[in-house]
Amino acid sequence: MRRPVIVGNWKMHKTSTEAEELAKALVNHLTDLTDDREVVLCPPFTGLKVVFEVIKSSPIKLGAQNLHWEKSGAFTGEISALMLKDVGCSYVIIGHSERRTYFCETNSTVNKKIFAALDQGLIPIVCVGETLEEREKNQTFEIIERQIREGLVGLTHSQALRLIIAYEPVWAIGTGKTATPEQANEVHTFIRYLLAKNFNETVASEIRIQYGGSVRPDNIKSLMSQKDIDGVLVGGASLDADSFTKIVKFKE
Ligand code: PGA
């Protein structure tokens, strides 16, 4: 059984005071959180420590939105896995499409970041997904195949087992346009096929694959009813305590 994992990606939103308030509201709303699901909050770097202080005695976990692959050094503006671990993170999002689009991240930098995260015991949430243009040209599978093959190159089977993959079609992110549950599941099933091919059947059946892109309280149930969807990566709807709580508390 793959335990569903629900992650809130706050992106570049919330000052540390606002982050603290949202985390407190979520801890209150989620006192009855059952251990059949995992919940992770990913505030901006400046909110990590304050959010950790609020959630540390609750079942909610902390994640970051990015990291650098080196441990330390002259890399102005960057943050290492060791620093994330130090402020209480146990997860880190890697290769989000906004990072690939606006900050020139490639499958190769994604790969280096995965190794850096694993090295510190962080769980990488590796994002993949096609653009609208690629989908319209029928290149979805080709793009995903390349992102998985190049992004995950060199990982051992046991390292691969520690990953979470997030399928986020770029055309569905922040647009209000969700992939249909069937469209999403089709790609998730394909990702499992690729994991079996690049690693083995155990890796393919055990890795959790999340869907991301305009997830809301009104579509969570239908997405989670799909057999290869094991959770969601939520942007906009994770910025409000009530809507994120409704998503977390979805019933199958
Ligand atoms: P969205 O963002 O839910 O606002 O579409 C998802 C994401 O980018 O992770």
PDB file of C-alpha atoms and ligand atoms in Angstrom:
ATOM      1  CA  MET A   1       0.000   0.000   0.000  1.00  0.00           C
ATOM      2  CA  ARG A   2       1.304   3.429  -0.922  1.00  0.00           C
ATOM      3  CA  ARG A   3       0.440   6.020   1.711  1.00  0.00           C
ATOM      4  CA  PRO A   4      -1.016   9.169   0.087  1.00  0.00           C
ATOM      5  CA  VAL A   5       1.174  12.247   0.484  1.00  0.00           C
ATOM      6  CA  ILE A   6      -0.336  15.733   0.317  1.00  0.00           C
ATOM      7  CA  VAL A   7       2.120  18.574  -0.093  1.00  0.00           C
ATOM      8  CA  GLY A   8       1.446  22.312   0.061  1.00  0.00           C
ATOM      9  CA  ASN A   9       3.827  24.329  -2.108  1.00  0.00           C
ATOM     10  CA  TRP A  10       3.501  27.906  -0.901  1.00  0.00           C
ATOM     11  CA  LYS A  11       5.829  29.200  -3.653  1.00  0.00           C
ATOM     12  CA  MET A  12       6.884  32.867  -3.106  1.00  0.00           C
ATOM     13  CA  HIS A  13       3.986  33.627  -0.775  1.00  0.00           C
ATOM     14  CA  LYS A  14       3.758  34.449   2.938  1.00  0.00           C
ATOM     15  CA  THR A  15       6.079  36.541   5.065  1.00  0.00           C
ATOM     16  CA  SER A  16       7.388  34.654   8.075  1.00  0.00           C
ATOM     17  CA  THR A  17       4.596  36.141  10.227  1.00  0.00           C
ATOM     18  CA  GLU A  18       1.949  35.009   7.713  1.00  0.00           C
ATOM     19  CA  ALA A  19       3.624  31.619   7.395  1.00  0.00           C
ATOM     20  CA  GLU A  20       3.458  31.157  11.153  1.00  0.00           C
ATOM     21  CA  GLU A  21      -0.253  32.060  11.174  1.00  0.00           C
ATOM     22  CA  LEU A  22      -1.106  29.633   8.382  1.00  0.00           C
ATOM     23  CA  ALA A  23       0.880  26.828  10.015  1.00  0.00           C
ATOM     24  CA  LYS A  24      -0.898  27.436  13.341  1.00  0.00           C
ATOM     25  CA  ALA A  25      -4.306  27.346  11.651  1.00  0.00           C
ATOM     26  CA  LEU A  26      -3.421  24.064   9.923  1.00  0.00           C
ATOM     27  CA  VAL A  27      -2.169  22.441  13.120  1.00  0.00           C
ATOM     28  CA  ASN A  28      -5.533  23.363  14.712  1.00  0.00           C
ATOM     29  CA  HIS A  29      -7.587  22.117  11.773  1.00  0.00           C
ATOM     30  CA  LEU A  30      -5.636  18.884  11.502  1.00  0.00           C
ATOM     31  CA  THR A  31      -5.544  17.685  15.110  1.00  0.00           C
ATOM     32  CA  ASP A  32      -7.453  14.574  14.007  1.00  0.00           C
ATOM     33  CA  LEU A  33      -5.052  13.800  11.141  1.00  0.00           C
ATOM     34  CA  THR A  34      -4.900  10.043  10.731  1.00  0.00           C
ATOM     35  CA  ASP A  35      -1.712   8.222   9.827  1.00  0.00           C
ATOM     36  CA  ASP A  36      -3.188   6.859   6.601  1.00  0.00           C
ATOM     37  CA  ARG A  37      -1.909  10.030   4.906  1.00  0.00           C
ATOM     38  CA  GLU A  38       1.167  12.203   5.070  1.00  0.00           C
ATOM     39  CA  VAL A  39       1.048  16.027   5.040  1.00  0.00           C
ATOM     40  CA  VAL A  40       3.980  18.268   4.154  1.00  0.00           C
ATOM     41  CA  LEU A  41       4.205  22.089   4.115  1.00  0.00           C
ATOM     42  CA  CYS A  42       6.746  23.803   1.870  1.00  0.00           C
ATOM     43  CA  PRO A  43       6.989  27.501   2.804  1.00  0.00           C
ATOM     44  CA  PRO A  44       9.612  29.807   1.293  1.00  0.00           C
ATOM     45  CA  PHE A  45      13.105  29.540   2.865  1.00  0.00           C
ATOM     46  CA  THR A  46      12.440  32.480   5.197  1.00  0.00           C
ATOM     47  CA  GLY A  47       9.404  30.697   6.683  1.00  0.00           C
ATOM     48  CA  LEU A  48      11.003  27.302   7.273  1.00  0.00           C
ATOM     49  CA  LYS A  49      12.214  27.739  10.815  1.00  0.00           C
ATOM     50  CA  VAL A  50       9.125  29.471  12.127  1.00  0.00           C
ATOM     51  CA  VAL A  51       6.823  26.883  10.511  1.00  0.00           C
ATOM     52  CA  PHE A  52       8.929  24.053  11.933  1.00  0.00           C
ATOM     53  CA  GLU A  53       8.537  25.452  15.445  1.00  0.00           C
ATOM     54  CA  VAL A  54       4.744  25.419  14.982  1.00  0.00           C
ATOM     55  CA  ILE A  55       4.404  21.919  13.468  1.00  0.00           C
ATOM     56  CA  LYS A  56       7.191  20.011  15.212  1.00  0.00           C
ATOM     57  CA  SER A  57       4.955  18.299  17.767  1.00  0.00           C
ATOM     58  CA  SER A  58       2.257  17.547  15.174  1.00  0.00           C
ATOM     59  CA  PRO A  59       2.274  14.862  12.437  1.00  0.00           C
ATOM     60  CA  ILE A  60       2.738  17.582   9.766  1.00  0.00           C
ATOM     61  CA  LYS A  61       6.165  17.568   8.142  1.00  0.00           C
ATOM     62  CA  LEU A  62       8.334  20.322   6.650  1.00  0.00           C
ATOM     63  CA  GLY A  63       9.743  20.578   3.133  1.00  0.00           C
ATOM     64  CA  ALA A  64      11.669  23.170   1.110  1.00  0.00           C
ATOM     65  CA  GLN A  65      11.017  24.273  -2.459  1.00  0.00           C
ATOM     66  CA  ASN A  66      14.575  24.019  -3.778  1.00  0.00           C
ATOM     67  CA  LEU A  67      18.202  23.407  -2.782  1.00  0.00           C
ATOM     68  CA  HIS A  68      21.713  23.670  -4.189  1.00  0.00           C
ATOM     69  CA  TRP A  69      23.666  20.481  -4.879  1.00  0.00           C
ATOM     70  CA  GLU A  70      26.887  21.530  -3.132  1.00  0.00           C
ATOM     71  CA  LYS A  71      27.249  21.179   0.635  1.00  0.00           C
ATOM     72  CA  SER A  72      28.656  24.697   1.114  1.00  0.00           C
ATOM     73  CA  GLY A  73      30.817  27.228  -0.702  1.00  0.00           C
ATOM     74  CA  ALA A  74      30.844  30.441  -2.687  1.00  0.00           C
ATOM     75  CA  PHE A  75      27.335  30.162  -4.197  1.00  0.00           C
ATOM     76  CA  THR A  76      25.710  33.486  -3.367  1.00  0.00           C
ATOM     77  CA  GLY A  77      21.989  33.191  -2.804  1.00  0.00           C
ATOM     78  CA  GLU A  78      21.918  29.396  -2.587  1.00  0.00           C
ATOM     79  CA  ILE A  79      20.869  27.020   0.216  1.00  0.00           C
ATOM     80  CA  SER A  80      22.295  23.530   0.821  1.00  0.00           C
ATOM     81  CA  ALA A  81      20.646  20.275   1.895  1.00  0.00           C
ATOM     82  CA  LEU A  82      22.536  20.452   5.186  1.00  0.00           C
ATOM     83  CA  MET A  83      21.006  23.896   5.888  1.00  0.00           C
ATOM     84  CA  LEU A  84      17.510  22.582   5.129  1.00  0.00           C
ATOM     85  CA  LYS A  85      18.006  19.611   7.412  1.00  0.00           C
ATOM     86  CA  ASP A  86      19.248  21.964  10.133  1.00  0.00           C
ATOM     87  CA  VAL A  87      15.985  23.962  10.162  1.00  0.00           C
ATOM     88  CA  GLY A  88      13.785  20.859  10.331  1.00  0.00           C
ATOM     89  CA  CYS A  89      13.089  19.889   6.714  1.00  0.00           C
ATOM     90  CA  SER A  90      12.566  16.271   5.811  1.00  0.00           C
ATOM     91  CA  TYR A  91      11.442  16.807   2.185  1.00  0.00           C
ATOM     92  CA  VAL A  92      12.532  19.023  -0.697  1.00  0.00           C
ATOM     93  CA  ILE A  93      10.832  19.800  -4.008  1.00  0.00           C
ATOM     94  CA  ILE A  94      13.243  19.416  -6.928  1.00  0.00           C
ATOM     95  CA  GLY A  95      12.865  20.533 -10.549  1.00  0.00           C
ATOM     96  CA  HIS A  96       9.491  22.275 -10.257  1.00  0.00           C
ATOM     97  CA  SER A  97       8.453  23.533 -13.701  1.00  0.00           C
ATOM     98  CA  GLU A  98       8.755  27.154 -12.522  1.00  0.00           C
ATOM     99  CA  ARG A  99      12.403  26.441 -11.677  1.00  0.00           C
ATOM    100  CA  ARG A 100      12.960  24.747 -15.019  1.00  0.00           C
ATOM    101  CA  THR A 101      11.279  27.635 -16.904  1.00  0.00           C
ATOM    102  CA  TYR A 102      12.511  30.727 -15.044  1.00  0.00           C
ATOM    103  CA  PHE A 103      15.781  29.544 -13.506  1.00  0.00           C
ATOM    104  CA  CYS A 104      17.218  27.326 -16.239  1.00  0.00           C
ATOM    105  CA  GLU A 105      17.048  24.064 -14.291  1.00  0.00           C
ATOM    106  CA  THR A 106      17.661  21.000 -16.411  1.00  0.00           C
ATOM    107  CA  ASN A 107      17.367  17.251 -15.965  1.00  0.00           C
ATOM    108  CA  SER A 108      21.062  17.292 -15.151  1.00  0.00           C
ATOM    109  CA  THR A 109      20.776  19.850 -12.311  1.00  0.00           C
ATOM    110  CA  VAL A 110      17.723  17.939 -11.065  1.00  0.00           C
ATOM    111  CA  ASN A 111      19.883  14.814 -10.919  1.00  0.00           C
ATOM    112  CA  LYS A 112      22.627  16.536  -8.905  1.00  0.00           C
ATOM    113  CA  LYS A 113      20.061  17.970  -6.503  1.00  0.00           C
ATOM    114  CA  ILE A 114      18.485  14.537  -5.936  1.00  0.00           C
ATOM    115  CA  PHE A 115      21.863  13.119  -4.862  1.00  0.00           C
ATOM    116  CA  ALA A 116      22.517  16.108  -2.574  1.00  0.00           C
ATOM    117  CA  ALA A 117      19.110  15.734  -0.914  1.00  0.00           C
ATOM    118  CA  LEU A 118      19.443  11.965  -0.425  1.00  0.00           C
ATOM    119  CA  ASP A 119      22.906  12.437   1.005  1.00  0.00           C
ATOM    120  CA  GLN A 120      21.381  14.437   3.888  1.00  0.00           C
ATOM    121  CA  GLY A 121      18.451  12.046   4.316  1.00  0.00           C
ATOM    122  CA  LEU A 122      15.921  14.443   2.744  1.00  0.00           C
ATOM    123  CA  ILE A 123      13.103  12.968   0.650  1.00  0.00           C
ATOM    124  CA  PRO A 124      13.218  14.473  -2.856  1.00  0.00           C
ATOM    125  CA  ILE A 125       9.892  15.334  -4.494  1.00  0.00           C
ATOM    126  CA  VAL A 126      10.951  15.252  -8.128  1.00  0.00           C
ATOM    127  CA  CYS A 127       8.706  17.181 -10.513  1.00  0.00           C
ATOM    128  CA  VAL A 128       8.131  16.228 -14.133  1.00  0.00           C
ATOM    129  CA  GLY A 129       5.577  17.389 -16.694  1.00  0.00           C
ATOM    130  CA  GLU A 130       4.980  18.547 -20.245  1.00  0.00           C
ATOM    131  CA  THR A 131       4.006  21.992 -21.568  1.00  0.00           C
ATOM    132  CA  LEU A 132       0.796  22.627 -23.495  1.00  0.00           C
ATOM    133  CA  GLU A 133       2.733  22.827 -26.743  1.00  0.00           C
ATOM    134  CA  GLU A 134       4.384  19.471 -26.063  1.00  0.00           C
ATOM    135  CA  ARG A 135       1.021  17.871 -25.234  1.00  0.00           C
ATOM    136  CA  GLU A 136      -0.549  19.254 -28.390  1.00  0.00           C
ATOM    137  CA  LYS A 137       2.329  17.859 -30.448  1.00  0.00           C
ATOM    138  CA  ASN A 138       1.795  14.438 -28.831  1.00  0.00           C
ATOM    139  CA  GLN A 139       5.187  14.623 -27.140  1.00  0.00           C
ATOM    140  CA  THR A 140       3.989  14.062 -23.553  1.00  0.00           C
ATOM    141  CA  PHE A 141       5.400  10.540 -23.153  1.00  0.00           C
ATOM    142  CA  GLU A 142       8.669  11.438 -24.865  1.00  0.00           C
ATOM    143  CA  ILE A 143       9.213  14.432 -22.544  1.00  0.00           C
ATOM    144  CA  ILE A 144       8.336  12.475 -19.407  1.00  0.00           C
ATOM    145  CA  GLU A 145      10.568   9.578 -20.505  1.00  0.00           C
ATOM    146  CA  ARG A 146      13.522  11.944 -20.862  1.00  0.00           C
ATOM    147  CA  GLN A 147      12.879  13.764 -17.577  1.00  0.00           C
ATOM    148  CA  ILE A 148      12.743  10.437 -15.714  1.00  0.00           C
ATOM    149  CA  ARG A 149      15.704   8.812 -17.514  1.00  0.00           C
ATOM    150  CA  GLU A 150      18.044  11.817 -17.253  1.00  0.00           C
ATOM    151  CA  GLY A 151      16.784  13.128 -13.918  1.00  0.00           C
ATOM    152  CA  LEU A 152      17.126   9.780 -12.147  1.00  0.00           C
ATOM    153  CA  VAL A 153      20.305   8.549 -13.824  1.00  0.00           C
ATOM    154  CA  GLY A 154      22.822   6.802 -11.564  1.00  0.00           C
ATOM    155  CA  LEU A 155      20.479   6.191  -8.630  1.00  0.00           C
ATOM    156  CA  THR A 156      20.621   2.753  -7.044  1.00  0.00           C
ATOM    157  CA  HIS A 157      17.360   0.871  -6.523  1.00  0.00           C
ATOM    158  CA  SER A 158      17.390   1.679  -2.826  1.00  0.00           C
ATOM    159  CA  GLN A 159      17.983   5.388  -3.527  1.00  0.00           C
ATOM    160  CA  ALA A 160      15.147   5.414  -6.061  1.00  0.00           C
ATOM    161  CA  LEU A 161      12.817   3.886  -3.471  1.00  0.00           C
ATOM    162  CA  ARG A 162      13.231   6.998  -1.336  1.00  0.00           C
ATOM    163  CA  LEU A 163      11.854   9.376  -3.981  1.00  0.00           C
ATOM    164  CA  ILE A 164       8.437  10.861  -4.497  1.00  0.00           C
ATOM    165  CA  ILE A 165       7.616  11.831  -8.089  1.00  0.00           C
ATOM    166  CA  ALA A 166       5.205  14.666  -8.837  1.00  0.00           C
ATOM    167  CA  TYR A 167       3.567  14.710 -12.251  1.00  0.00           C
ATOM    168  CA  GLU A 168       2.613  18.315 -12.933  1.00  0.00           C
ATOM    169  CA  PRO A 169       1.471  19.115 -16.456  1.00  0.00           C
ATOM    170  CA  VAL A 170       2.763  22.674 -16.928  1.00  0.00           C
ATOM    171  CA  TRP A 171      -0.502  23.740 -18.615  1.00  0.00           C
ATOM    172  CA  ALA A 172      -2.434  22.853 -15.444  1.00  0.00           C
ATOM    173  CA  ILE A 173      -0.276  24.767 -12.956  1.00  0.00           C
ATOM    174  CA  GLY A 174      -1.959  27.902 -11.611  1.00  0.00           C
ATOM    175  CA  THR A 175      -4.297  28.000 -14.601  1.00  0.00           C
ATOM    176  CA  GLY A 176      -7.437  26.535 -13.064  1.00  0.00           C
ATOM    177  CA  LYS A 177      -7.241  23.868 -15.797  1.00  0.00           C
ATOM    178  CA  THR A 178      -6.861  20.495 -14.098  1.00  0.00           C
ATOM    179  CA  ALA A 179      -5.900  17.401 -16.048  1.00  0.00           C
ATOM    180  CA  THR A 180      -8.834  14.998 -15.968  1.00  0.00           C
ATOM    181  CA  PRO A 181      -8.261  12.174 -13.488  1.00  0.00           C
ATOM    182  CA  GLU A 182      -7.960   9.776 -16.445  1.00  0.00           C
ATOM    183  CA  GLN A 183      -5.431  12.012 -18.255  1.00  0.00           C
ATOM    184  CA  ALA A 184      -3.327  12.254 -15.101  1.00  0.00           C
ATOM    185  CA  ASN A 185      -3.569   8.550 -14.320  1.00  0.00           C
ATOM    186  CA  GLU A 186      -2.477   7.638 -17.839  1.00  0.00           C
ATOM    187  CA  VAL A 187       0.811   9.508 -17.315  1.00  0.00           C
ATOM    188  CA  HIS A 188       1.239   8.103 -13.791  1.00  0.00           C
ATOM    189  CA  THR A 189       0.884   4.576 -15.164  1.00  0.00           C
ATOM    190  CA  PHE A 190       3.442   5.424 -17.828  1.00  0.00           C
ATOM    191  CA  ILE A 191       5.852   6.737 -15.150  1.00  0.00           C
ATOM    192  CA  ARG A 192       5.479   3.412 -13.292  1.00  0.00           C
ATOM    193  CA  TYR A 193       6.298   1.581 -16.514  1.00  0.00           C
ATOM    194  CA  LEU A 194       9.447   3.744 -16.895  1.00  0.00           C
ATOM    195  CA  LEU A 195      10.465   3.057 -13.284  1.00  0.00           C
ATOM    196  CA  ALA A 196      10.127  -0.678 -13.904  1.00  0.00           C
ATOM    197  CA  LYS A 197      12.253  -0.342 -17.034  1.00  0.00           C
ATOM    198  CA  ASN A 198      14.960   1.864 -15.468  1.00  0.00           C
ATOM    199  CA  PHE A 199      14.965   0.167 -12.045  1.00  0.00           C
ATOM    200  CA  ASN A 200      12.716  -2.799 -11.243  1.00  0.00           C
ATOM    201  CA  GLU A 201       9.146  -3.826 -10.421  1.00  0.00           C
ATOM    202  CA  THR A 202       9.538  -3.109  -6.699  1.00  0.00           C
ATOM    203  CA  VAL A 203      10.633   0.469  -7.358  1.00  0.00           C
ATOM    204  CA  ALA A 204       7.792   0.874  -9.867  1.00  0.00           C
ATOM    205  CA  SER A 205       5.134  -0.382  -7.493  1.00  0.00           C
ATOM    206  CA  GLU A 206       6.395   1.304  -4.308  1.00  0.00           C
ATOM    207  CA  ILE A 207       7.301   4.858  -5.403  1.00  0.00           C
ATOM    208  CA  ARG A 208       4.564   7.364  -4.725  1.00  0.00           C
ATOM    209  CA  ILE A 209       3.513   9.499  -7.677  1.00  0.00           C
ATOM    210  CA  GLN A 210       1.645  12.712  -6.900  1.00  0.00           C
ATOM    211  CA  TYR A 211      -0.427  14.793  -9.254  1.00  0.00           C
ATOM    212  CA  GLY A 212      -0.085  18.583  -9.258  1.00  0.00           C
ATOM    213  CA  GLY A 213      -1.819  21.364 -11.187  1.00  0.00           C
ATOM    214  CA  SER A 214      -4.937  23.243  -9.986  1.00  0.00           C
ATOM    215  CA  VAL A 215      -5.816  20.699  -7.279  1.00  0.00           C
ATOM    216  CA  ARG A 216      -8.800  21.987  -5.267  1.00  0.00           C
ATOM    217  CA  PRO A 217     -11.234  20.701  -2.653  1.00  0.00           C
ATOM    218  CA  ASP A 218     -13.735  19.937  -5.442  1.00  0.00           C
ATOM    219  CA  ASN A 219     -11.447  17.752  -7.557  1.00  0.00           C
ATOM    220  CA  ILE A 220      -9.329  15.976  -4.940  1.00  0.00           C
ATOM    221  CA  LYS A 221     -11.659  13.009  -4.578  1.00  0.00           C
ATOM    222  CA  SER A 222     -11.818  12.150  -8.256  1.00  0.00           C
ATOM    223  CA  LEU A 223      -8.041  12.512  -8.634  1.00  0.00           C
ATOM    224  CA  MET A 224      -7.367  10.311  -5.602  1.00  0.00           C
ATOM    225  CA  SER A 225      -9.752   7.645  -6.887  1.00  0.00           C
ATOM    226  CA  GLN A 226      -7.300   6.809  -9.668  1.00  0.00           C
ATOM    227  CA  LYS A 227      -5.181   3.753  -9.043  1.00  0.00           C
ATOM    228  CA  ASP A 228      -1.769   5.263  -9.823  1.00  0.00           C
ATOM    229  CA  ILE A 229      -2.300   8.642  -8.102  1.00  0.00           C
ATOM    230  CA  ASP A 230      -0.802   8.564  -4.612  1.00  0.00           C
ATOM    231  CA  GLY A 231      -1.202  12.138  -3.472  1.00  0.00           C
ATOM    232  CA  VAL A 232      -1.134  15.724  -4.643  1.00  0.00           C
ATOM    233  CA  LEU A 233       1.192  18.711  -4.824  1.00  0.00           C
ATOM    234  CA  VAL A 234      -0.953  21.763  -4.184  1.00  0.00           C
ATOM    235  CA  GLY A 235      -0.031  25.371  -4.988  1.00  0.00           C
ATOM    236  CA  GLY A 236      -2.757  28.047  -4.856  1.00  0.00           C
ATOM    237  CA  ALA A 237      -5.224  26.055  -2.735  1.00  0.00           C
ATOM    238  CA  SER A 238      -2.568  25.371  -0.083  1.00  0.00           C
ATOM    239  CA  LEU A 239      -2.348  29.090   0.814  1.00  0.00           C
ATOM    240  CA  ASP A 240      -5.699  29.026   2.575  1.00  0.00           C
ATOM    241  CA  ALA A 241      -6.138  26.929   5.731  1.00  0.00           C
ATOM    242  CA  ASP A 242      -9.726  25.908   4.966  1.00  0.00           C
ATOM    243  CA  SER A 243      -9.173  24.803   1.390  1.00  0.00           C
ATOM    244  CA  PHE A 244      -5.942  22.927   2.200  1.00  0.00           C
ATOM    245  CA  THR A 245      -7.654  21.216   5.140  1.00  0.00           C
ATOM    246  CA  LYS A 246     -10.483  20.065   2.866  1.00  0.00           C
ATOM    247  CA  ILE A 247      -7.940  18.652   0.419  1.00  0.00           C
ATOM    248  CA  VAL A 248      -6.015  16.874   3.195  1.00  0.00           C
ATOM    249  CA  LYS A 249      -9.213  15.389   4.624  1.00  0.00           C
ATOM    250  CA  PHE A 250     -10.506  13.970   1.328  1.00  0.00           C
ATOM    251  CA  LYS A 251     -12.451  10.725   1.715  1.00  0.00           C
ATOM    252  CA  GLU A 252     -12.057   7.919  -0.788  1.00  0.00           C
TER     253      GLU A 252
HETATM  254  P1  PGA B   1      -1.347  25.077  -8.446  1.00  0.00           P
HETATM  255  O1  PGA B   1       0.239  24.779  -8.363  1.00  0.00           O
HETATM  256  O2  PGA B   1      -2.013  24.121  -7.502  1.00  0.00           O
HETATM  257  O3  PGA B   1      -1.488  26.516  -8.042  1.00  0.00           O
HETATM  258  O4  PGA B   1      -1.749  24.820  -9.864  1.00  0.00           O
HETATM  259  C1  PGA B   1       0.728  23.485  -8.267  1.00  0.00           C
HETATM  260  C2  PGA B   1       2.240  23.500  -8.221  1.00  0.00           C
HETATM  261  O5  PGA B   1       2.862  24.285  -8.940  1.00  0.00           O
HETATM  262  O6  PGA B   1       2.864  22.720  -7.482  1.00  0.00           O
END
